[in-house]
Amino acid sequence: MGGVEYGGEEYITGLHLSANGEQVALLGQKYPRYTYSSATAPTPVIGTNGVDVTADIGFSDYSVIYTPVTPEQAVIDLVSTSPPMAKSRSVRIDGNLVESRMIGNILYLVTTWYPQLTTITTAMDTATTAERKAAIAGLTNKDLLPTITITSANAKDAAVTQPLMADTDCYLQSQNASYGVQMTTITALNLASPTLERASRCFLGGTEALYMSAKNVYLATSRYTTQGSDGIVAYSSQTHTDIHKFAIDGMSINYRGSGEVSGHLGWDRSKNAYRMSEYQNDLRVLTYTAQWGWFGELDASKTDTQPSPAILTVLREDASGTQLTTVSTLPNAKRPAPIGLSGEQVYAVRFLGERGYVVTFRRTDPLYILDLADPSDPKVSGELKTNGYSDYLLPVSPGLLLGVGKDANDTGRVQGVKLSLFDVADAANPKEVATRTIGKTGSSSGLDYGSHGINIFTTGGVSRVALPVTVNETLYEAPNSFFGGAMSWYLPSYQGLARFDIDIANKTLTERPTLVGQTFTPGQYGHDGWLGFERSVQLDAHVYYLTGLGQVMGSAW
């Protein structure tokens, strides 16, 4: 037994176990630390409406300059699994850790990096074109490239800092070029190598989503055309998503091409990977095209519109190995029916073989089944409308899907956590064969915080589902000081591990008693155990529940 402690500026967000079982890779982020100094306030600038647009608007102090004194870094710590557990190496990579995957003993990391360019002292806002070019020409690889620092557990060995890659390892794809200075890097680390063998490739531009198959990595970034209407920020149908493909084979990482699709992958990074799927060398992508912004919906008369809230695009690597070309889209001229109704958003997406499943929602939950058997002619084969929506769709058997999300009433008002069992054996006639709703409005599940918040174990024809939940059932009423009268909502009553049995043959969903980790008193607004930390594991006939308080509860299933 043993442990590794963290704190201060470093936060651990995930882990991987190597295939040989000898090492655990702990992954996280080190956030920058800043110092601040006083500075002369800017000269007022009067806008067209006569307002001083440099005035303090309450969100920041214009007389303070913040300077990073420690860089932002991705944290990778390798820990031996042999007792006592201890770090064998520490790896720090400049920038932000976007995603990671493990294949065998090879750990693949995707990081992004903004060069600080602290060596440029020229005032770019007042410099001439020649002065700007001279300042940029003076930059070196040291100024531009991120570094990697490897520290051995042996105190006698000094930390070694090197460039993460050479400048010749970076690509610029002119079709998807960026005006920014951000770069994205794919790094492979061989955890079975005594010297921690590594390799990296990068491209200029950022990324927000990663999808990986057994042989390829796809990195996606959305380009937004932001428009405003009556104080509302919205994304028009001109939004596009750039996708870059890299082939992987052990330590080999090779660029294979780039392409673009209409729309974007959504704002929840934990769901983005589910909106891409490689099948028989084609990449299927489901993007969201509607115009929802931060505060509402853009007036349709003030921007162009898309006929469908969602678009399916099939991409294929061309013969040159430099581009991803479009094979087909849906809707199209032959099949113009939209995926989703006007004003709906895309919630859950799941690709399984020659099918795709899409959930959209505004008032009801349409589940669409896509027939992808012919990549040149995709089609909607069936749909089902129910109340509520699914955030995630999980395969139970070839003909059964489990949806987990929220219930909703007929007006679209969200209620408690909802589990739906869908019979999709007949793609033209899907059915919701069983449902369960947990708690009232405000209740949440572990899947609200990421895709690892559920545990499913199938044995003897039964899929056992373990799902951490916070259940809101305590009605709270208070006077409404703005509009008069009273207002009410539901407060948390308890937090625990909800359990369900899915009988695959009979297509039933049966609820078992919840393992309660903590209860809350009436009127208690907060609690210590964060639901997003909760996990469970099933071993034979038992389940073990790690609560948000750091306690482990065990029970016979």
Coordinates of C-alpha atoms in Angstrom, one line a residue:
M1 CA 0.0 0.0 0.0
G2 CA 1.0 3.6 -0.4
G3 CA -0.1 6.9 -1.8
V4 CA 1.0 10.1 -3.6
E5 CA 0.0 13.5 -2.3
Y6 CA -0.9 16.6 -4.3
G7 CA -1.7 20.2 -3.5
G8 CA -0.9 23.8 -4.2
E9 CA -0.9 24.7 -7.9
E10 CA -1.2 21.1 -9.2
Y11 CA -4.5 19.3 -9.7
I12 CA -4.9 15.6 -10.7
T13 CA -7.8 15.0 -13.1
G14 CA -7.4 11.4 -14.3
L15 CA -5.2 8.3 -14.6
H16 CA -4.2 5.4 -16.8
L17 CA -2.8 2.0 -16.0
S18 CA -0.1 0.7 -18.3
A19 CA -0.7 -2.6 -20.1
N20 CA 2.0 -4.4 -18.2
G21 CA 0.4 -3.3 -15.0
E22 CA 3.7 -1.9 -13.6
Q23 CA 2.9 1.9 -13.7
V24 CA 0.0 4.3 -13.2
A25 CA 0.1 7.5 -15.1
L26 CA -1.5 10.3 -13.1
L27 CA -2.6 13.2 -15.2
G28 CA -3.5 16.8 -14.3
Q29 CA -2.7 20.4 -14.7
K30 CA -0.5 23.0 -13.1
Y31 CA -2.1 26.4 -13.3
P32 CA 0.0 29.6 -13.6
R33 CA 0.8 31.8 -10.7
Y34 CA 0.7 35.6 -11.2
T35 CA 2.2 38.7 -9.7
Y36 CA 0.7 42.1 -10.2
S37 CA 2.0 45.6 -10.4
S38 CA 0.6 49.1 -10.7
A39 CA 0.4 50.7 -14.1
T40 CA -0.9 54.0 -15.5
A41 CA -4.5 53.8 -16.4
P42 CA -5.2 54.0 -20.1
T43 CA -6.2 57.3 -21.8
P44 CA -10.0 57.5 -22.0
V45 CA -11.4 56.6 -25.4
I46 CA -14.9 58.0 -26.2
G47 CA -17.1 55.6 -28.2
T48 CA -19.7 56.6 -30.7
N49 CA -22.3 56.7 -28.0
G50 CA -20.3 59.3 -26.0
V51 CA -19.4 56.7 -23.3
D52 CA -15.8 56.3 -22.0
V53 CA -15.2 52.7 -23.2
T54 CA -12.1 52.4 -21.1
A55 CA -13.9 53.2 -17.8
D56 CA -13.8 50.6 -15.0
I57 CA -17.0 48.5 -15.5
G58 CA -16.6 46.6 -12.3
F59 CA -15.0 43.4 -13.6
S60 CA -11.3 44.4 -13.6
D61 CA -8.8 47.0 -12.5
Y62 CA -7.3 48.7 -15.4
S63 CA -4.4 50.1 -13.3
V64 CA -3.1 46.6 -12.5
I65 CA -0.8 44.5 -14.8
Y66 CA -0.8 40.7 -14.1
T67 CA 2.4 38.8 -15.0
P68 CA 2.7 35.0 -14.9
V69 CA 5.7 33.9 -12.8
T70 CA 5.1 30.2 -13.2
P71 CA 3.9 28.7 -16.5
E72 CA 0.8 26.6 -17.1
Q73 CA 1.9 23.0 -17.5
A74 CA 0.4 19.6 -18.1
V75 CA 1.2 17.2 -15.2
I76 CA 2.1 13.6 -15.8
D77 CA 3.4 11.6 -12.9
L78 CA 4.4 7.9 -13.3
V79 CA 3.8 5.9 -10.2
S80 CA 5.1 2.3 -9.6
T81 CA 2.3 -0.1 -8.7
S82 CA 4.7 -2.2 -6.6
P83 CA 4.3 -1.5 -2.8
P84 CA 5.0 1.0 -1.5
M85 CA 3.5 3.2 -4.3
A86 CA 5.9 6.0 -5.2
K87 CA 6.7 8.3 -8.1
S88 CA 9.3 6.9 -10.5
R89 CA 9.3 10.0 -12.9
S90 CA 7.6 13.3 -13.1
V91 CA 6.9 14.9 -16.5
R92 CA 5.9 18.5 -17.1
I93 CA 4.9 19.8 -20.5
D94 CA 4.3 23.5 -21.2
G95 CA 0.7 24.3 -21.8
N96 CA -2.7 22.9 -21.2
L97 CA -3.6 19.2 -21.2
V98 CA -6.6 18.7 -23.6
E99 CA -7.0 14.9 -23.6
S100 CA -5.1 11.7 -23.2
R101 CA -5.4 8.0 -24.3
M102 CA -3.5 4.8 -23.5
I103 CA -2.9 2.0 -26.0
G104 CA -0.8 -0.8 -24.5
N105 CA 2.1 0.9 -22.8
I106 CA 2.1 4.0 -25.0
L107 CA 0.5 7.1 -23.4
Y108 CA -0.7 9.6 -26.0
L109 CA -1.2 13.2 -24.8
V110 CA -2.7 16.2 -26.6
T111 CA -1.6 19.6 -25.2
T112 CA -2.0 23.2 -26.4
W113 CA 0.5 26.0 -25.9
Y114 CA 0.6 29.8 -26.3
P115 CA 4.1 31.1 -26.6
Q116 CA 4.7 33.9 -24.1
L117 CA 6.9 35.9 -26.5
T118 CA 8.4 37.8 -23.6
T119 CA 11.5 38.6 -25.7
I120 CA 9.5 41.0 -27.9
T121 CA 9.9 44.5 -26.4
T122 CA 8.7 46.4 -29.4
A123 CA 5.4 48.2 -28.8
M124 CA 3.4 46.6 -31.6
D125 CA 0.5 49.0 -31.4
T126 CA 2.7 51.9 -32.4
A127 CA 5.4 50.1 -34.4
T128 CA 5.8 50.4 -38.1
T129 CA 5.4 47.4 -40.3
A130 CA 9.1 47.1 -40.7
E131 CA 9.6 47.2 -36.9
R132 CA 7.0 44.5 -36.4
K133 CA 8.6 42.2 -39.0
A134 CA 12.0 42.7 -37.4
A135 CA 10.7 41.9 -34.0
I136 CA 9.1 38.7 -35.2
A137 CA 12.2 37.7 -37.3
G138 CA 14.2 37.9 -34.1
L139 CA 12.2 35.1 -32.4
T140 CA 14.0 31.7 -32.0
N141 CA 12.7 28.2 -31.5
K142 CA 13.3 28.7 -27.8
D143 CA 10.8 31.5 -27.8
L144 CA 8.2 29.6 -29.7
L145 CA 8.3 25.9 -28.8
P146 CA 7.0 24.3 -25.6
T147 CA 9.4 22.4 -23.4
I148 CA 9.2 19.1 -21.6
T149 CA 10.8 18.6 -18.2
I150 CA 11.5 15.0 -16.9
T151 CA 12.5 14.5 -13.2
S152 CA 13.6 11.2 -11.9
A153 CA 12.7 9.9 -8.5
N154 CA 16.4 9.5 -7.8
A155 CA 17.3 12.8 -6.1
K156 CA 20.8 12.5 -7.5
D157 CA 19.5 13.0 -11.0
A158 CA 18.9 16.6 -12.0
A159 CA 15.7 17.5 -13.9
V160 CA 16.2 17.6 -17.6
T161 CA 14.3 20.3 -19.7
Q162 CA 14.3 20.1 -23.5
P163 CA 12.2 21.3 -26.4
L164 CA 9.1 19.1 -26.7
M165 CA 9.7 18.8 -30.4
A166 CA 11.8 20.3 -33.3
D167 CA 10.4 23.0 -35.5
T168 CA 10.4 20.5 -38.4
D169 CA 7.9 18.4 -36.4
C170 CA 5.2 21.1 -36.8
Y171 CA 2.7 21.4 -39.6
L172 CA 0.8 24.4 -41.1
Q173 CA -2.3 23.5 -43.1
S174 CA -3.1 26.6 -45.1
Q175 CA -6.8 25.8 -45.4
N176 CA -7.2 25.7 -41.6
A177 CA -4.6 28.3 -40.8
S178 CA -5.1 30.4 -37.6
Y179 CA -4.3 34.0 -36.9
G180 CA -3.3 33.1 -33.4
V181 CA 0.0 31.8 -32.0
Q182 CA -1.5 28.8 -30.3
M183 CA -0.1 25.4 -31.2
T184 CA -1.3 21.8 -30.5
T185 CA 1.0 18.9 -29.9
I186 CA 0.4 15.1 -29.9
T187 CA 3.0 13.4 -27.7
A188 CA 3.7 9.7 -27.3
L189 CA 5.4 8.4 -24.1
N190 CA 6.5 4.8 -23.9
L191 CA 5.9 3.9 -20.3
A192 CA 7.7 0.5 -20.7
S193 CA 10.9 2.2 -21.8
P194 CA 13.6 2.7 -19.2
T195 CA 14.5 6.0 -20.8
L196 CA 10.9 7.1 -21.3
E197 CA 11.1 7.1 -25.1
R198 CA 9.0 9.9 -26.5
A199 CA 7.9 11.5 -29.8
S200 CA 5.9 14.5 -30.7
R201 CA 4.2 16.2 -33.7
C202 CA 2.4 19.5 -33.7
F203 CA 0.3 21.8 -35.9
L204 CA -0.3 25.5 -35.6
G205 CA -3.8 26.2 -34.1
G206 CA -5.8 25.1 -31.2
T207 CA -8.0 22.1 -30.5
E208 CA -10.9 21.3 -28.2
A209 CA -11.8 17.7 -28.9
L210 CA -10.0 14.4 -29.4
Y211 CA -11.3 11.2 -30.9
M212 CA -8.9 8.2 -31.2
S213 CA -9.4 4.9 -32.9
A214 CA -6.9 2.0 -32.8
K215 CA -4.8 3.5 -35.6
N216 CA -5.7 7.2 -35.9
V217 CA -6.1 10.4 -33.9
Y218 CA -8.6 13.1 -34.9
L219 CA -8.3 16.6 -33.4
A220 CA -11.2 19.1 -33.8
T221 CA -11.5 22.8 -33.3
S222 CA -14.6 25.0 -34.0
R223 CA -14.3 28.3 -35.7
Y224 CA -17.2 30.6 -34.6
T225 CA -18.7 33.6 -36.4
T226 CA -20.0 35.5 -33.4
Q227 CA -22.9 37.9 -34.0
G228 CA -24.9 39.9 -31.5
S229 CA -28.6 40.8 -31.4
D230 CA -30.2 42.8 -28.6
G231 CA -27.4 41.9 -26.1
I232 CA -27.4 38.2 -27.1
V233 CA -24.3 36.4 -28.3
A234 CA -25.0 33.8 -30.9
Y235 CA -23.3 31.5 -33.3
S236 CA -24.5 31.7 -36.8
S237 CA -24.7 28.8 -39.3
Q238 CA -21.3 30.0 -40.7
T239 CA -19.7 28.1 -37.8
H240 CA -17.3 25.4 -39.0
T241 CA -15.2 22.7 -37.3
D242 CA -11.7 21.9 -38.5
I243 CA -10.6 18.3 -38.2
H244 CA -7.0 17.1 -38.4
K245 CA -6.1 13.4 -38.8
F246 CA -2.8 11.8 -37.6
A247 CA -2.0 8.1 -38.0
I248 CA -0.4 6.4 -35.0
D249 CA 1.5 3.2 -34.7
G250 CA 3.4 2.9 -31.4
M251 CA 5.8 5.8 -31.3
S252 CA 5.1 6.8 -34.9
I253 CA 2.8 9.8 -35.4
N254 CA 2.2 11.0 -39.0
Y255 CA -0.1 13.7 -40.3
R256 CA -2.7 12.4 -42.8
G257 CA -4.8 15.4 -43.7
S258 CA -7.3 18.0 -42.6
G259 CA -10.9 18.9 -43.5
E260 CA -13.9 20.9 -42.2
V261 CA -17.5 20.3 -41.5
S262 CA -20.4 22.7 -40.9
G263 CA -21.5 23.4 -37.3
H264 CA -19.7 22.7 -34.0
L265 CA -19.3 19.9 -31.6
G266 CA -21.0 21.6 -28.6
W267 CA -19.8 23.2 -25.4
D268 CA -19.4 20.0 -23.3
R269 CA -15.9 18.7 -23.8
S270 CA -16.7 15.4 -22.2
K271 CA -19.3 14.7 -24.9
N272 CA -17.3 15.9 -28.0
A273 CA -15.5 12.6 -28.6
Y274 CA -18.9 10.8 -28.9
R275 CA -19.8 13.0 -31.8
M276 CA -17.1 11.5 -34.0
S277 CA -16.6 7.9 -35.0
E278 CA -14.3 6.1 -37.4
Y279 CA -15.8 3.1 -39.3
Q280 CA -14.1 1.3 -42.2
N281 CA -11.7 4.2 -42.6
D282 CA -14.4 6.9 -42.8
L283 CA -14.9 9.5 -40.1
R284 CA -18.6 10.2 -39.2
V285 CA -19.1 13.6 -37.5
L286 CA -22.4 14.9 -36.0
T287 CA -22.3 18.7 -35.5
Y288 CA -24.8 21.2 -34.0
T289 CA -25.8 24.0 -36.3
A290 CA -28.5 26.0 -34.5
Q291 CA -28.0 29.5 -33.2
W292 CA -28.2 29.3 -29.4
G293 CA -25.9 31.8 -27.6
W294 CA -25.0 32.4 -24.0
F295 CA -28.3 34.2 -23.1
G296 CA -30.9 33.0 -25.5
E297 CA -31.7 32.6 -29.2
L298 CA -30.7 35.0 -31.9
D299 CA -33.4 36.7 -33.9
A300 CA -33.6 34.6 -37.0
S301 CA -34.3 37.7 -39.1
K302 CA -30.8 39.1 -38.3
T303 CA -28.7 36.2 -39.5
D304 CA -28.8 33.3 -41.9
T305 CA -30.3 30.0 -40.7
Q306 CA -29.7 26.3 -41.1
P307 CA -32.6 24.1 -42.0
S308 CA -31.5 21.4 -39.5
P309 CA -30.2 21.8 -35.9
A310 CA -27.8 18.9 -36.6
I311 CA -25.7 17.8 -39.6
L312 CA -24.1 14.5 -40.2
T313 CA -20.9 14.6 -42.3
V314 CA -18.9 11.6 -43.5
L315 CA -15.2 12.4 -44.2
R316 CA -12.6 10.3 -46.0
E317 CA -8.8 10.6 -46.4
D318 CA -8.0 11.3 -50.1
A319 CA -5.4 9.5 -52.1
S320 CA -2.8 12.2 -51.5
G321 CA -2.9 11.7 -47.8
T322 CA -3.2 15.5 -47.2
Q323 CA -6.9 16.1 -47.1
L324 CA -10.1 14.8 -45.6
T325 CA -12.8 15.1 -48.3
T326 CA -16.5 15.1 -47.8
V327 CA -18.2 11.8 -48.9
S328 CA -21.7 12.8 -47.9
T329 CA -23.9 15.0 -45.6
L330 CA -27.3 14.6 -44.0
P331 CA -29.7 16.4 -44.6
N332 CA -29.1 16.8 -48.3
A333 CA -31.0 17.5 -51.5
K334 CA -32.1 13.9 -51.8
R335 CA -33.0 13.6 -48.1
P336 CA -33.9 17.1 -46.9
A337 CA -35.7 16.2 -43.7
P338 CA -33.9 17.9 -40.7
I339 CA -32.3 16.1 -37.8
G340 CA -34.1 17.7 -34.9
L341 CA -36.9 20.3 -34.8
S342 CA -36.4 24.1 -34.9
G343 CA -34.9 25.5 -31.8
E344 CA -33.7 22.1 -30.5
Q345 CA -30.2 21.4 -29.2
V346 CA -28.1 18.2 -29.7
Y347 CA -27.7 16.3 -26.4
A348 CA -26.6 12.7 -26.9
V349 CA -24.8 11.2 -29.9
R350 CA -23.7 7.6 -30.2
F351 CA -22.3 5.7 -33.2
L352 CA -22.4 1.9 -33.1
G353 CA -21.3 0.2 -36.3
E354 CA -23.5 1.0 -39.2
R355 CA -25.9 3.0 -37.0
G356 CA -25.9 6.4 -35.4
Y357 CA -28.2 7.6 -32.6
V358 CA -28.9 11.3 -31.9
V359 CA -31.0 12.9 -29.2
T360 CA -32.2 16.5 -29.5
F361 CA -34.3 18.4 -27.1
R362 CA -36.3 21.5 -26.4
R363 CA -39.7 20.4 -25.2
T364 CA -39.6 16.7 -26.0
D365 CA -36.8 14.2 -26.6
P366 CA -36.6 13.0 -30.2
L367 CA -34.4 10.0 -30.6
Y368 CA -33.2 9.6 -34.2
I369 CA -31.7 6.5 -35.6
L370 CA -29.4 7.0 -38.6
D371 CA -28.7 4.3 -41.2
L372 CA -25.0 4.6 -42.1
A373 CA -24.5 1.3 -44.0
D374 CA -23.9 3.2 -47.2
P375 CA -21.5 6.1 -46.3
S376 CA -22.4 7.9 -49.6
D377 CA -26.1 7.8 -48.8
P378 CA -26.8 8.1 -45.0
K379 CA -30.5 8.3 -44.0
V380 CA -32.8 8.6 -41.0
S381 CA -34.4 5.2 -40.5
G382 CA -36.6 6.0 -37.5
E383 CA -37.4 8.4 -34.7
L384 CA -39.1 8.4 -31.3
K385 CA -40.4 11.3 -29.2
T386 CA -40.6 11.1 -25.4
N387 CA -40.6 13.6 -22.6
G388 CA -37.2 14.6 -21.2
Y389 CA -33.8 14.0 -22.8
S390 CA -30.7 11.7 -22.7
D391 CA -27.3 13.2 -22.1
Y392 CA -25.6 9.8 -22.8
L393 CA -26.7 6.7 -24.8
L394 CA -25.1 3.5 -23.7
P395 CA -25.3 0.1 -25.5
V396 CA -26.7 -2.7 -23.4
S397 CA -27.1 -5.3 -26.2
P398 CA -27.4 -5.2 -30.0
G399 CA -31.1 -4.2 -29.7
L400 CA -31.1 -2.2 -26.4
L401 CA -29.9 1.3 -25.5
L402 CA -29.8 2.9 -22.1
G403 CA -30.3 6.6 -22.0
V404 CA -29.4 8.7 -19.0
G405 CA -30.4 12.3 -18.7
K406 CA -33.3 14.3 -17.3
D407 CA -37.0 14.0 -17.3
A408 CA -39.2 16.9 -18.4
N409 CA -42.9 17.8 -18.3
D410 CA -45.0 18.7 -21.3
T411 CA -43.7 22.3 -21.3
G412 CA -40.1 21.2 -21.4
R413 CA -39.4 22.1 -17.8
V414 CA -36.6 19.8 -16.5
Q415 CA -37.4 17.4 -13.7
G416 CA -35.4 14.6 -12.0
V417 CA -32.7 12.3 -13.3
K418 CA -34.2 9.9 -15.9
L419 CA -33.1 6.5 -17.1
S420 CA -34.7 5.2 -20.3
L421 CA -34.5 1.8 -21.9
F422 CA -34.9 1.9 -25.6
D423 CA -35.7 -1.1 -27.8
V424 CA -33.9 -0.3 -31.1
A425 CA -34.0 -3.8 -32.7
D426 CA -36.3 -2.4 -35.4
A427 CA -34.7 0.8 -36.5
A428 CA -37.9 2.0 -38.2
N429 CA -39.9 1.6 -35.0
P430 CA -37.8 2.4 -31.8
K431 CA -39.6 2.1 -28.5
E432 CA -39.1 3.3 -25.0
V433 CA -39.8 0.1 -23.1
A434 CA -39.0 1.2 -19.5
T435 CA -38.2 4.4 -17.5
R436 CA -37.2 5.4 -14.0
T437 CA -37.0 9.0 -12.7
I438 CA -34.9 9.8 -9.6
G439 CA -35.7 12.9 -7.5
K440 CA -37.2 16.2 -8.4
T441 CA -36.0 19.3 -10.3
G442 CA -32.4 20.0 -9.5
S443 CA -31.4 16.4 -9.0
S444 CA -28.2 15.3 -10.8
S445 CA -26.1 12.3 -11.7
G446 CA -22.4 11.5 -12.0
L447 CA -22.8 11.7 -15.8
D448 CA -23.5 15.4 -15.4
Y449 CA -19.8 15.8 -14.7
G450 CA -18.3 13.4 -17.3
S451 CA -18.6 10.1 -19.1
H452 CA -16.9 8.1 -16.3
G453 CA -19.7 8.8 -13.9
I454 CA -21.5 5.4 -14.5
N455 CA -20.6 1.8 -14.1
I456 CA -22.2 -1.1 -16.0
F457 CA -21.4 -4.7 -15.5
T458 CA -23.2 -7.5 -17.4
T459 CA -23.4 -11.0 -16.1
G460 CA -26.0 -13.8 -16.5
G461 CA -28.2 -11.9 -19.0
V462 CA -28.5 -8.9 -16.6
S463 CA -26.7 -5.5 -17.0
R464 CA -26.2 -4.0 -13.5
V465 CA -26.1 -0.2 -13.6
A466 CA -24.5 1.8 -10.8
L467 CA -25.0 5.6 -11.0
P468 CA -24.0 8.2 -8.4
V469 CA -26.8 10.7 -7.8
T470 CA -27.7 13.8 -5.8
V471 CA -31.4 13.5 -5.1
N472 CA -33.4 16.8 -4.6
E473 CA -36.7 16.1 -2.8
T474 CA -36.8 18.6 0.0
L475 CA -39.3 21.4 -1.0
Y476 CA -38.1 24.9 0.0
E477 CA -40.2 28.0 -0.1
A478 CA -39.1 31.6 0.3
P479 CA -40.7 35.0 -0.4
N480 CA -40.1 36.5 -3.8
S481 CA -38.7 40.0 -3.0
F482 CA -38.7 41.0 -6.7
F483 CA -42.2 40.0 -7.9
G484 CA -44.0 39.4 -4.6
G485 CA -45.6 36.2 -3.4
A486 CA -43.5 33.1 -2.9
M487 CA -41.0 31.0 -4.9
S488 CA -40.1 27.4 -4.3
W489 CA -37.5 24.8 -5.4
Y490 CA -36.2 21.5 -4.3
L491 CA -33.0 21.1 -2.1
P492 CA -30.7 18.1 -1.9
S493 CA -32.1 15.3 0.4
Y494 CA -29.3 12.7 0.0
Q495 CA -26.5 11.6 -2.2
G496 CA -25.7 8.0 -3.0
L497 CA -25.2 5.2 -5.5
A498 CA -28.4 4.4 -7.4
R499 CA -28.6 0.8 -8.7
F500 CA -30.6 -0.8 -11.4
D501 CA -31.0 -4.2 -13.1
I502 CA -31.6 -4.5 -16.8
D503 CA -33.0 -7.9 -17.8
I504 CA -31.8 -8.1 -21.4
A505 CA -34.2 -10.8 -22.6
N506 CA -37.3 -9.3 -21.0
K507 CA -36.3 -5.7 -21.6
T508 CA -37.1 -4.6 -18.1
L509 CA -35.5 -2.0 -15.8
T510 CA -35.7 -2.7 -12.1
E511 CA -34.5 -0.3 -9.3
R512 CA -32.5 -1.6 -6.3
P513 CA -32.1 0.2 -3.0
T514 CA -29.7 3.2 -3.2
L515 CA -26.5 3.1 -1.2
V516 CA -26.7 6.4 0.6
G517 CA -23.4 8.1 1.2
Q518 CA -24.6 11.3 2.9
T519 CA -27.9 12.9 3.8
F520 CA -28.7 16.6 4.1
T521 CA -30.8 18.5 6.6
P522 CA -33.7 20.7 5.4
G523 CA -32.4 24.1 4.4
Q524 CA -28.9 22.9 4.0
Y525 CA -27.6 24.7 0.8
G526 CA -24.2 23.0 0.4
H527 CA -22.3 19.8 1.2
D528 CA -18.8 18.6 1.2
G529 CA -18.8 15.5 -1.1
W530 CA -18.7 16.6 -4.7
L531 CA -20.7 14.3 -6.9
G532 CA -18.3 14.6 -9.8
F533 CA -15.6 12.8 -7.8
E534 CA -17.8 9.8 -7.1
R535 CA -17.1 6.4 -8.7
S536 CA -18.0 2.7 -8.3
V537 CA -16.7 -0.7 -9.3
Q538 CA -18.4 -4.1 -9.4
L539 CA -16.6 -7.3 -8.6
D540 CA -18.5 -10.5 -8.9
A541 CA -21.6 -10.2 -6.7
H542 CA -20.4 -7.0 -4.9
V543 CA -20.3 -3.3 -5.6
Y544 CA -17.9 -0.8 -4.1
Y545 CA -18.8 2.9 -3.9
L546 CA -16.3 5.7 -3.5
T547 CA -18.2 8.7 -2.1
G548 CA -17.5 12.3 -2.6
L549 CA -16.3 12.4 1.0
G550 CA -13.5 10.0 0.2
Q551 CA -15.1 7.0 1.9
V552 CA -15.5 3.6 0.4
M553 CA -18.8 1.7 0.9
G554 CA -19.2 -2.0 0.0
S555 CA -22.3 -4.0 -0.5
A556 CA -23.6 -7.2 -2.0
W557 CA -25.3 -6.3 -5.3

